[in-house]
Short mmCIF file of C-alpha atoms and ligand atoms in Angstrom, two decimals:
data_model
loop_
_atom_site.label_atom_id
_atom_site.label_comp_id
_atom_site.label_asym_id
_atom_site.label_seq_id
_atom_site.Cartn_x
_atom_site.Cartn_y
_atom_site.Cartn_z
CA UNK A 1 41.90 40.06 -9.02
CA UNK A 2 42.16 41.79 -12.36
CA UNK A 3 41.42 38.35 -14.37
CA UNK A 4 39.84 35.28 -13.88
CA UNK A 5 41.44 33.48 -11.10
CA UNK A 6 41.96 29.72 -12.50
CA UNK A 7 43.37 27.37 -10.45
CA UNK A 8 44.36 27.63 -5.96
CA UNK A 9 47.03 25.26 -4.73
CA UNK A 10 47.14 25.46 -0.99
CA UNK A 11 47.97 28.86 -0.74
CA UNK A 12 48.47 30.32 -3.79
CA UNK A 13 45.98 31.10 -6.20
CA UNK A 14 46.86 31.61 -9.98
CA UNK A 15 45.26 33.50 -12.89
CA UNK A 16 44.26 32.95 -16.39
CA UNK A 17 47.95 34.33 -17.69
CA UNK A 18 49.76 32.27 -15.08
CA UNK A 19 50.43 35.05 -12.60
CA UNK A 20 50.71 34.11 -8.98
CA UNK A 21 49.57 35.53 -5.85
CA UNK A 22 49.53 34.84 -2.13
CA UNK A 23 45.74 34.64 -1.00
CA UNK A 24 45.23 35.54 2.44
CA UNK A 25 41.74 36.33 2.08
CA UNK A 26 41.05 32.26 1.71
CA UNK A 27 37.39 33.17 -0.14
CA UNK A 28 36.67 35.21 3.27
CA UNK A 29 37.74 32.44 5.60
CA UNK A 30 36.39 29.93 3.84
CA UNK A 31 39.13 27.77 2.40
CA UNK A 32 40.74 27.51 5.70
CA UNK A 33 42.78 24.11 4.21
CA UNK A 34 43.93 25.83 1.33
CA UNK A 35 42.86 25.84 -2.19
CA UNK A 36 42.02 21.94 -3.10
CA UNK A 37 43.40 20.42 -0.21
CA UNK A 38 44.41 16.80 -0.89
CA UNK A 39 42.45 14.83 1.57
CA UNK A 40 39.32 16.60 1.19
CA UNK A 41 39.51 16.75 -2.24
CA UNK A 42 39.87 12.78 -2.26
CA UNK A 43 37.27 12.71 0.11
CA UNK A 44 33.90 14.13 -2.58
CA UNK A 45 35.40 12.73 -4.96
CA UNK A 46 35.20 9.10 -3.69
CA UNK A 47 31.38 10.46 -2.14
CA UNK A 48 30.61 11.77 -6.10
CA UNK A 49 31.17 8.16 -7.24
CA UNK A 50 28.92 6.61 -4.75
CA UNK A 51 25.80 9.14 -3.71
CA UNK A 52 24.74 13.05 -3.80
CA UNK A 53 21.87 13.40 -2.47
CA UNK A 54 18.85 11.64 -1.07
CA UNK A 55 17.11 14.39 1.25
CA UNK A 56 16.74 14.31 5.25
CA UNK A 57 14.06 11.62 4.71
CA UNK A 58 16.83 9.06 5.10
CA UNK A 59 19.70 9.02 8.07
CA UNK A 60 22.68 9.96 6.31
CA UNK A 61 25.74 8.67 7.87
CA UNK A 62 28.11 11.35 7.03
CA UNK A 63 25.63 13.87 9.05
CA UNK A 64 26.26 11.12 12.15
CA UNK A 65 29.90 11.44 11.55
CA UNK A 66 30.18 15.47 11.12
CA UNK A 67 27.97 16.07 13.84
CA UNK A 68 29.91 13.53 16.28
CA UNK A 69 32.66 15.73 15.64
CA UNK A 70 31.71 19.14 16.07
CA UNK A 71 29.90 18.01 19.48
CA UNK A 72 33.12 16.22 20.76
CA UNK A 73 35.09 19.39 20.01
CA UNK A 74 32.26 21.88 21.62
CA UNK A 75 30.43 22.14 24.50
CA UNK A 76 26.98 21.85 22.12
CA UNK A 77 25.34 18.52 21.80
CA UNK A 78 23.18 18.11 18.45
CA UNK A 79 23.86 19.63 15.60
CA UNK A 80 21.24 20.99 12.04
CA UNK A 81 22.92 21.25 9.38
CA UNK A 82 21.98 23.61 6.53
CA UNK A 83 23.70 25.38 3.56
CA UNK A 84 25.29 28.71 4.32
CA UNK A 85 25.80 31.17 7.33
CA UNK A 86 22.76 33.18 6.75
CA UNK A 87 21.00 29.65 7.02
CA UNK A 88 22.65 28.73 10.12
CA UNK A 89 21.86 31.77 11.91
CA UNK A 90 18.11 32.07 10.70
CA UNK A 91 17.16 28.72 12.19
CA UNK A 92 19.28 29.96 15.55
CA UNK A 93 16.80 33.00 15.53
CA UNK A 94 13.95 30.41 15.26
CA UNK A 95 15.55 27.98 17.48
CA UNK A 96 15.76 30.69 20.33
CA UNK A 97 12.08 32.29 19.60
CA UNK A 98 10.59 28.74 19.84
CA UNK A 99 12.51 27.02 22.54
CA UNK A 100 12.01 29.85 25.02
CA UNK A 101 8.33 31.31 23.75
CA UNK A 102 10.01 34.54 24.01
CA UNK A 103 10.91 36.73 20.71
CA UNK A 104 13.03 39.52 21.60
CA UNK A 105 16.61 39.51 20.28
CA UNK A 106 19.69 41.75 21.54
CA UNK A 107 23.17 41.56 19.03
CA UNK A 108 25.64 44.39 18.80
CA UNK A 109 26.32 47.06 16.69
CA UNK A 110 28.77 46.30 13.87
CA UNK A 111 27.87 42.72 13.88
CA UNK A 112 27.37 40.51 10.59
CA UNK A 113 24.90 37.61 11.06
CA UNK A 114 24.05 37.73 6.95
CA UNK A 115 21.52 38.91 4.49
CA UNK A 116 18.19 36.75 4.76
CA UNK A 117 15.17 38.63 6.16
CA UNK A 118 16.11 37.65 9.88
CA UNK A 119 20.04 37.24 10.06
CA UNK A 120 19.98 40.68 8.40
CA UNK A 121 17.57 41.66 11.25
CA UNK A 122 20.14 40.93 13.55
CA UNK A 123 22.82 42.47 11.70
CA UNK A 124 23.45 45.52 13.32
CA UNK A 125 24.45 47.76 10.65
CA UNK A 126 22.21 50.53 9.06
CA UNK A 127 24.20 49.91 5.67
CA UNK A 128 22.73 46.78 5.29
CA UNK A 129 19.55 47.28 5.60
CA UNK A 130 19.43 49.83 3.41
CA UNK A 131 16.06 49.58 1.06
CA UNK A 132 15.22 46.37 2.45
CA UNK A 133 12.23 47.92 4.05
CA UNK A 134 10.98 46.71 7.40
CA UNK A 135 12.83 44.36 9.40
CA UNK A 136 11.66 41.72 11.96
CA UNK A 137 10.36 43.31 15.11
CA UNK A 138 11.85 43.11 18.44
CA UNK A 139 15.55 43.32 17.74
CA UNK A 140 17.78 45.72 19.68
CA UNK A 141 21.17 46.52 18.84
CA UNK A 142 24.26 47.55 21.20
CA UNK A 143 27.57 47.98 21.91
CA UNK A 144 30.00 45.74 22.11
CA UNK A 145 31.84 45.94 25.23
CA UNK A 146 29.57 48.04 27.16
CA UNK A 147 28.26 46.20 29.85
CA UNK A 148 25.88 48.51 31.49
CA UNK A 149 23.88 48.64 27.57
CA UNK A 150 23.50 44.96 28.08
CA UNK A 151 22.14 45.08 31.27
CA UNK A 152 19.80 48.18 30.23
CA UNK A 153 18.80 46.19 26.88
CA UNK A 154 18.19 42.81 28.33
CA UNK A 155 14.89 41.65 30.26
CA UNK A 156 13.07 38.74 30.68
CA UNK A 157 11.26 39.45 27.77
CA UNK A 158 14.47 38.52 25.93
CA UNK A 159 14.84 35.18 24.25
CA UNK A 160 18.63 35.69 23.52
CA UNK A 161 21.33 37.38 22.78
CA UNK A 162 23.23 36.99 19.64
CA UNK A 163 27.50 37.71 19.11
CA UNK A 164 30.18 37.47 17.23
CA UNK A 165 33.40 37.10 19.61
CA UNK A 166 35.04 38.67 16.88
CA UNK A 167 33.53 40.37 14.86
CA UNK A 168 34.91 39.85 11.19
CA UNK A 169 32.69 42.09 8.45
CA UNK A 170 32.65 44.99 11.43
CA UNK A 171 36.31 45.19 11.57
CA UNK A 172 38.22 42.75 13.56
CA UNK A 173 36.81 44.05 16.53
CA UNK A 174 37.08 41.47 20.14
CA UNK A 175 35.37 41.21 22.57
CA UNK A 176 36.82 42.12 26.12
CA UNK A 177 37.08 39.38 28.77
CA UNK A 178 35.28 41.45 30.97
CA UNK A 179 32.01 41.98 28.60
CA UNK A 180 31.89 37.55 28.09
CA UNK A 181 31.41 37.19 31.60
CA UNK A 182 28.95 40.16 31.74
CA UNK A 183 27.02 38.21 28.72
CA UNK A 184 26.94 34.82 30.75
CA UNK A 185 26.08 36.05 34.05
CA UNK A 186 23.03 38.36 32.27
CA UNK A 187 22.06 34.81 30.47
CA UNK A 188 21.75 33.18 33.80
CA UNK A 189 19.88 36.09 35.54
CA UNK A 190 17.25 36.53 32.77
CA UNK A 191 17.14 33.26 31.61
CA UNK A 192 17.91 33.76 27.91
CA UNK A 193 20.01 31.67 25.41
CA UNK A 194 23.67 33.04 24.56
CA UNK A 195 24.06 32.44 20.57
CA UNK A 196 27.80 32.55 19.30
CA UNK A 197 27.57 33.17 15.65
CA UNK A 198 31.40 31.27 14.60
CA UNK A 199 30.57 31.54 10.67
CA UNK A 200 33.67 33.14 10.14
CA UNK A 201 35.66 32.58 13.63
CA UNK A 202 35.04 28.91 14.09
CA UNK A 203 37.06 25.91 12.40
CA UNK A 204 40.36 27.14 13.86
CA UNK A 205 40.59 30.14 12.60
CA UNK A 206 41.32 31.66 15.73
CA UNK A 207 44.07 28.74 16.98
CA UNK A 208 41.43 27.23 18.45
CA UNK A 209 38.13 24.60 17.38
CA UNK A 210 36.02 27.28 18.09
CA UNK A 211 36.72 31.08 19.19
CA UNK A 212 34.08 31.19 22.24
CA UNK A 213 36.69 29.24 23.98
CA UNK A 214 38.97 32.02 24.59
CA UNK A 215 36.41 34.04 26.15
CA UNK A 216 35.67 31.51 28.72
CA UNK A 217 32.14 31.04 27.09
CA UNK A 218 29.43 28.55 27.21
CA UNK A 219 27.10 28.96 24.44
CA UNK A 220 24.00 27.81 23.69
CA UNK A 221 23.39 27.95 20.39
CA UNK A 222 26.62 28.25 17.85
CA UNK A 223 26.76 28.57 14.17
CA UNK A 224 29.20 27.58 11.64
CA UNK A 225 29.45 27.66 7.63
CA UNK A 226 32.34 29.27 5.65
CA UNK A 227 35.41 27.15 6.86
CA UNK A 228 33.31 23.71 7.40
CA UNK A 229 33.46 22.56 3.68
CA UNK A 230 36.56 24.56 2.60
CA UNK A 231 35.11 25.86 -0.06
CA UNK A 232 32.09 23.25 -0.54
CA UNK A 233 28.58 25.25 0.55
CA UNK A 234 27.70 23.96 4.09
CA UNK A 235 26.59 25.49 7.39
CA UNK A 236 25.36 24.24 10.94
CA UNK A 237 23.40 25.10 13.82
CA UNK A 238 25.18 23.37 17.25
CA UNK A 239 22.75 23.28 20.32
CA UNK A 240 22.74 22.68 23.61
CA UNK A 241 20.67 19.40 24.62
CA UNK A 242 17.76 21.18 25.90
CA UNK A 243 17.18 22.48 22.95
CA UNK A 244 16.70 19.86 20.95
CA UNK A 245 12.64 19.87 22.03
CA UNK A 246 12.16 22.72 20.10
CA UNK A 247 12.87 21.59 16.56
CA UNK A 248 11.50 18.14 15.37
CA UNK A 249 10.98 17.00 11.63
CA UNK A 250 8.58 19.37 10.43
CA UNK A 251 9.35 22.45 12.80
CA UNK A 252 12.27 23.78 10.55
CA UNK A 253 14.18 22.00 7.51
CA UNK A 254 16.57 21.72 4.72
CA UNK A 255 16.13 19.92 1.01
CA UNK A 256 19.88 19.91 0.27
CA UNK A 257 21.46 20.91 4.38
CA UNK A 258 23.89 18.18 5.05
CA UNK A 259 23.50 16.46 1.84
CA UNK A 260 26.60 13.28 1.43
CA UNK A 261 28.90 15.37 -0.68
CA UNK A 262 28.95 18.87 1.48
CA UNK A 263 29.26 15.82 4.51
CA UNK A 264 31.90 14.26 2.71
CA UNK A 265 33.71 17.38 2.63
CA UNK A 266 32.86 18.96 6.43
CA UNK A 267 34.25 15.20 7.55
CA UNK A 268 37.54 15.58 6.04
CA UNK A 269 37.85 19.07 7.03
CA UNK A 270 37.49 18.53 10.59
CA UNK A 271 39.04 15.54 10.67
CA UNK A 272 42.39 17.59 9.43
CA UNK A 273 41.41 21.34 11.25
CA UNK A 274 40.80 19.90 15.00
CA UNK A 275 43.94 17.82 15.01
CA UNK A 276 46.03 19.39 18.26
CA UNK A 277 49.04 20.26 16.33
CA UNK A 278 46.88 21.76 13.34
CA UNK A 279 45.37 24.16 15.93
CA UNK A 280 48.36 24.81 18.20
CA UNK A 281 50.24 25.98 14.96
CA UNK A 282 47.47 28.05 14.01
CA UNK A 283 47.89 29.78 17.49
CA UNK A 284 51.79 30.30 17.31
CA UNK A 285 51.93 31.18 13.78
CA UNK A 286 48.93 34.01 14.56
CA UNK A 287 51.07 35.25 17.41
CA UNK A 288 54.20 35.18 15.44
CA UNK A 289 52.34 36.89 12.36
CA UNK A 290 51.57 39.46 14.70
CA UNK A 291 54.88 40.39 15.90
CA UNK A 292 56.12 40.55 12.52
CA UNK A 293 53.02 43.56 12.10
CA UNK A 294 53.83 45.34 14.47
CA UNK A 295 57.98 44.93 14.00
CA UNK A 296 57.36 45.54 9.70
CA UNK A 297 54.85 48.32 9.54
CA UNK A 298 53.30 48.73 13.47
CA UNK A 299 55.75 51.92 13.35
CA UNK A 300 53.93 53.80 9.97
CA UNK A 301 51.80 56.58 11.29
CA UNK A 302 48.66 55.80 9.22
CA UNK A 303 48.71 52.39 10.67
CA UNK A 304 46.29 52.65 14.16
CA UNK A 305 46.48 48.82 15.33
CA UNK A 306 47.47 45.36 14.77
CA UNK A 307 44.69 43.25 16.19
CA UNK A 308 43.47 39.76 16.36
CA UNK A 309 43.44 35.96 17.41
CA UNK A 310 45.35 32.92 15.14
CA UNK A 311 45.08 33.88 11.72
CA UNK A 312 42.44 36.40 12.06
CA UNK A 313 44.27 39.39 12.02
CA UNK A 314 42.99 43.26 11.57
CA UNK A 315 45.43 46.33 10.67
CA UNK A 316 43.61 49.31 11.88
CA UNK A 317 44.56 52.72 10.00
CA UNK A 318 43.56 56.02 10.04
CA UNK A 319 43.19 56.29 6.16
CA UNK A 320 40.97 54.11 4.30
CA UNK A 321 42.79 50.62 3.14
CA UNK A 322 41.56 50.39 -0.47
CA UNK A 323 44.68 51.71 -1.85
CA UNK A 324 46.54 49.62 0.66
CA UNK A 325 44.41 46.78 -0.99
CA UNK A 326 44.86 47.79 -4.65
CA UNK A 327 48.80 47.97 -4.40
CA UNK A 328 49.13 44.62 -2.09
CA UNK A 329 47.25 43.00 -5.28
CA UNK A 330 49.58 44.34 -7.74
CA UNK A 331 52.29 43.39 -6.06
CA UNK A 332 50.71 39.23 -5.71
CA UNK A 333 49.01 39.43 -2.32
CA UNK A 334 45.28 39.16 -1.65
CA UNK A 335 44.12 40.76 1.62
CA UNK A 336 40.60 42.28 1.66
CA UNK A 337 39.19 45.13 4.05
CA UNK A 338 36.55 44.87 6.98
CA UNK A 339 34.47 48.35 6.88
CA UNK A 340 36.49 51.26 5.27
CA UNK A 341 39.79 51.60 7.58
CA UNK A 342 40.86 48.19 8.59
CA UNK A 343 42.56 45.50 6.48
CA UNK A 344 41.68 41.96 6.88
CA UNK A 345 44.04 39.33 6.57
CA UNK A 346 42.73 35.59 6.47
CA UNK A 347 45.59 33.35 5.18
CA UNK A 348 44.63 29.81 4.95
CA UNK A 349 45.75 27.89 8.44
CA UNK A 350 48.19 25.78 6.51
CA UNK A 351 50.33 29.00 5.21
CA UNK A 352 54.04 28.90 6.34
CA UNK A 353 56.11 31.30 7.79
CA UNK A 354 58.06 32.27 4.88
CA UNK A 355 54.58 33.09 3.26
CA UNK A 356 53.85 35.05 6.11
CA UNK A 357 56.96 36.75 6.50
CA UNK A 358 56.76 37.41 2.58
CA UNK A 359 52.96 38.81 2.91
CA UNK A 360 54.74 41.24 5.82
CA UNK A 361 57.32 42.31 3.78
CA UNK A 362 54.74 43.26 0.67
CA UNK A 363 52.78 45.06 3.31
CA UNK A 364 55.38 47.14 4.90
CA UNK A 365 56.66 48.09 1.01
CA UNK A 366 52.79 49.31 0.31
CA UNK A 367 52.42 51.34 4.01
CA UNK A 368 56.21 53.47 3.01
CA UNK A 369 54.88 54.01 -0.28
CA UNK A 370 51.53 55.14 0.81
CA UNK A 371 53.19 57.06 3.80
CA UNK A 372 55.68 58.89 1.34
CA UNK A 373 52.60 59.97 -0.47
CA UNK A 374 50.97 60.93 1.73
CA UNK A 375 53.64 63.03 2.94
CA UNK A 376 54.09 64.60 -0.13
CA UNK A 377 50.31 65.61 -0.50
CA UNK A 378 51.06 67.31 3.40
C1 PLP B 1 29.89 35.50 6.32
C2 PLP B 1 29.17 35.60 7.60
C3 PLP B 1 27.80 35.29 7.70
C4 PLP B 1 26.96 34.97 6.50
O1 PLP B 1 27.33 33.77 5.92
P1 PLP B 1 26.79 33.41 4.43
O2 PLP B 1 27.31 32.02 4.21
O3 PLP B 1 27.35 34.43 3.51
O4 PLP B 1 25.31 33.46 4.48
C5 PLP B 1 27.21 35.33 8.94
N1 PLP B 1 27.92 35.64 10.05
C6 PLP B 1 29.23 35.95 9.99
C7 PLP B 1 29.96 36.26 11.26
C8 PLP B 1 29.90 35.94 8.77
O5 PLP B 1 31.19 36.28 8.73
#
């Protein structure tokens, strides 16, 4: 946005000379309730009145409560909590380096685990490494998609292999059916943990508690941040029982990681996102949002493909989208890009249908005028 953005209302955020627009970027999945949700705006305040912080030297309830719930909505069983994605996935690199005594890590080309020393290790994308000088040793990136590099990559030397299902910074890109089962039955034959990193696909983005579902997964290790404290800083490790061994007090930690207030908020966001109805609309309004796409601007030639799951949706074109971007702003909607030819489009899970159809409509007005130009440049 052009000026400071002052104030977001559900889905709607509004600048400093009162001008409107329709975000569906959601602070890059992150305010997946909308801006200042009600109920989880009620829910730090009430925690502000009573306690911030008192570090992981005491049991904090709201950790018992937060973790209770992302277990009984996973297949994982304990959870760490910690402050950002990055976070999250750094202490799943540890987790799977110490629990197995192995130290070899395989994750995919185009992937975004974040930009500490070892998520950005993982990351596999040259871009962002750039001038960061070494990396950690003993990380191999592939593919996504091509099974035989996974079998050629992984050995028994390797401690685990580390995915997004989608991958969201690397261009709304999924994962086929096919290549999940590959990844569990290469798990099982080499003995070596499966890590889903869900920072940006998990909390129902996708229509469902957590995307690995829909690719018949069974992780071992999943991470979460962005959508857990819509919009307050909070991330999380969630591990399989066996695990567990691996880190005790003193093996990894966190001063502020699941402090009351970011608890406060995670509890009232999950206790809204994994309601049945909350994710089953996510799912039909995705699919709907979809047809619209293709219907509204599927047809313009510099438009490639419509892709995604819920309300994680990709346009593919064969031009670069930052004009597409720059005109969809001017005219009030927020959608942001994922590398240089695809356009993101994250609205919050509680947009409606008229917004969507709306944010359609805007798009298909910015792909004729771009097309007409481009047409007249021919
Ligand atoms: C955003 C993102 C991260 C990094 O999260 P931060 O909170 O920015 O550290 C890691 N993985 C994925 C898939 C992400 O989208």
């Amino acid at each position: 946005m052009g000026h400071y953005t002052e104030k977001g209302v559900g889905s709607k955020l509004i600048d400093v000379n009162g001008k409107e627009y329709l975000d569906f970027i959601s602070g890059i999945a992150v305010c997946n309730l909308g801006h200042c949700h009600p109920k989880v705006v009620e829910a730090v305040e009430e925690q502000m009145k009573k306690l911030w912080h008192v570090s992981n030297l005491f049991q904090i309830e709201g950790q018992e409560q937060v973790a209770q719930l992302l277990v009984d909505h996973s297949v994982l069983d304990y959870v760490f909590f910690c402050n950002s994605g990055a976070e999250a996935n750094e202490a799943a690199i540890k987790l799977a380096r110490k629990s197995t005594g192995k130290h070899h890590i395989v994750s995919l080309t185009n992937s975004f685990h974040g930009r500490t020393l070892g998520s950005m290790s993982a990351t596999g994308q040259d871009k962002i490494h750039q001038g960061f000088g070494p990396l950690l040793t003993e990380f191999t990136y592939i593919e996504m998609n091509d099974p035989k590099a996974l079998e050629e990559a992984v050995t028994e030397k390797t401690a685990a292999i580390m995915v997004e299902v989608i991958q969201g910074e690397g261009g709304i890109r999924l994962m086929s059916n096919e290549y999940a089962e590959a990844l569990t039955s290469i798990c099982e034959k080499h003995n070596c943990l499966l890590i889903v990193d869900e920072v940006q696909t998990g909390i129902g983005r996708t229509g469902t508690a957590f995307a690995y579902e829909q690719f018949n997964l069974s992780p071992d290790i999943v991470t979460v941040a962005k959508g857990l404290g819509n919009g307050f800083p909070v991330g999380a490790l969630l591990g399989k029982a066996s695990l567990k061994e691996a880190f005790q007090p003193g093996s990894h930690g966190s001063t502020f990681g699941g402090n009351p207030l970011a608890m406060a908020a995670a509890k009232a966001v999950l206790t809204e996102v994994f309601q049945k109805d909350l994710l089953q609309s996510v799912e039909e309004k995705g699919n709907w949002f979809q047809q619209q796409l293709q219907q509204k601007v599927g047809h313009f030639q510099v438009v490639d493909e419509i892709r995604g799951k819920g309300l994680m949706v990709g346009i593919a074109c064969h031009t670069e989208v930052a004009p597409v971007i720059k005109a969809c702003l001017e005219k009030g909607l927020l959608v942001l890009p994922a590398g240089p030819k695809v356009l993101r489009i994250l609205p919050p899970l509680v947009v409606t249908k008229d917004e969507l159809e709306l944010a359609g409509d805007i798009l298909a007005d910015v792909f004729a005028t771009i097309e007409q130009q481009n047409s007249v440049n021919i």
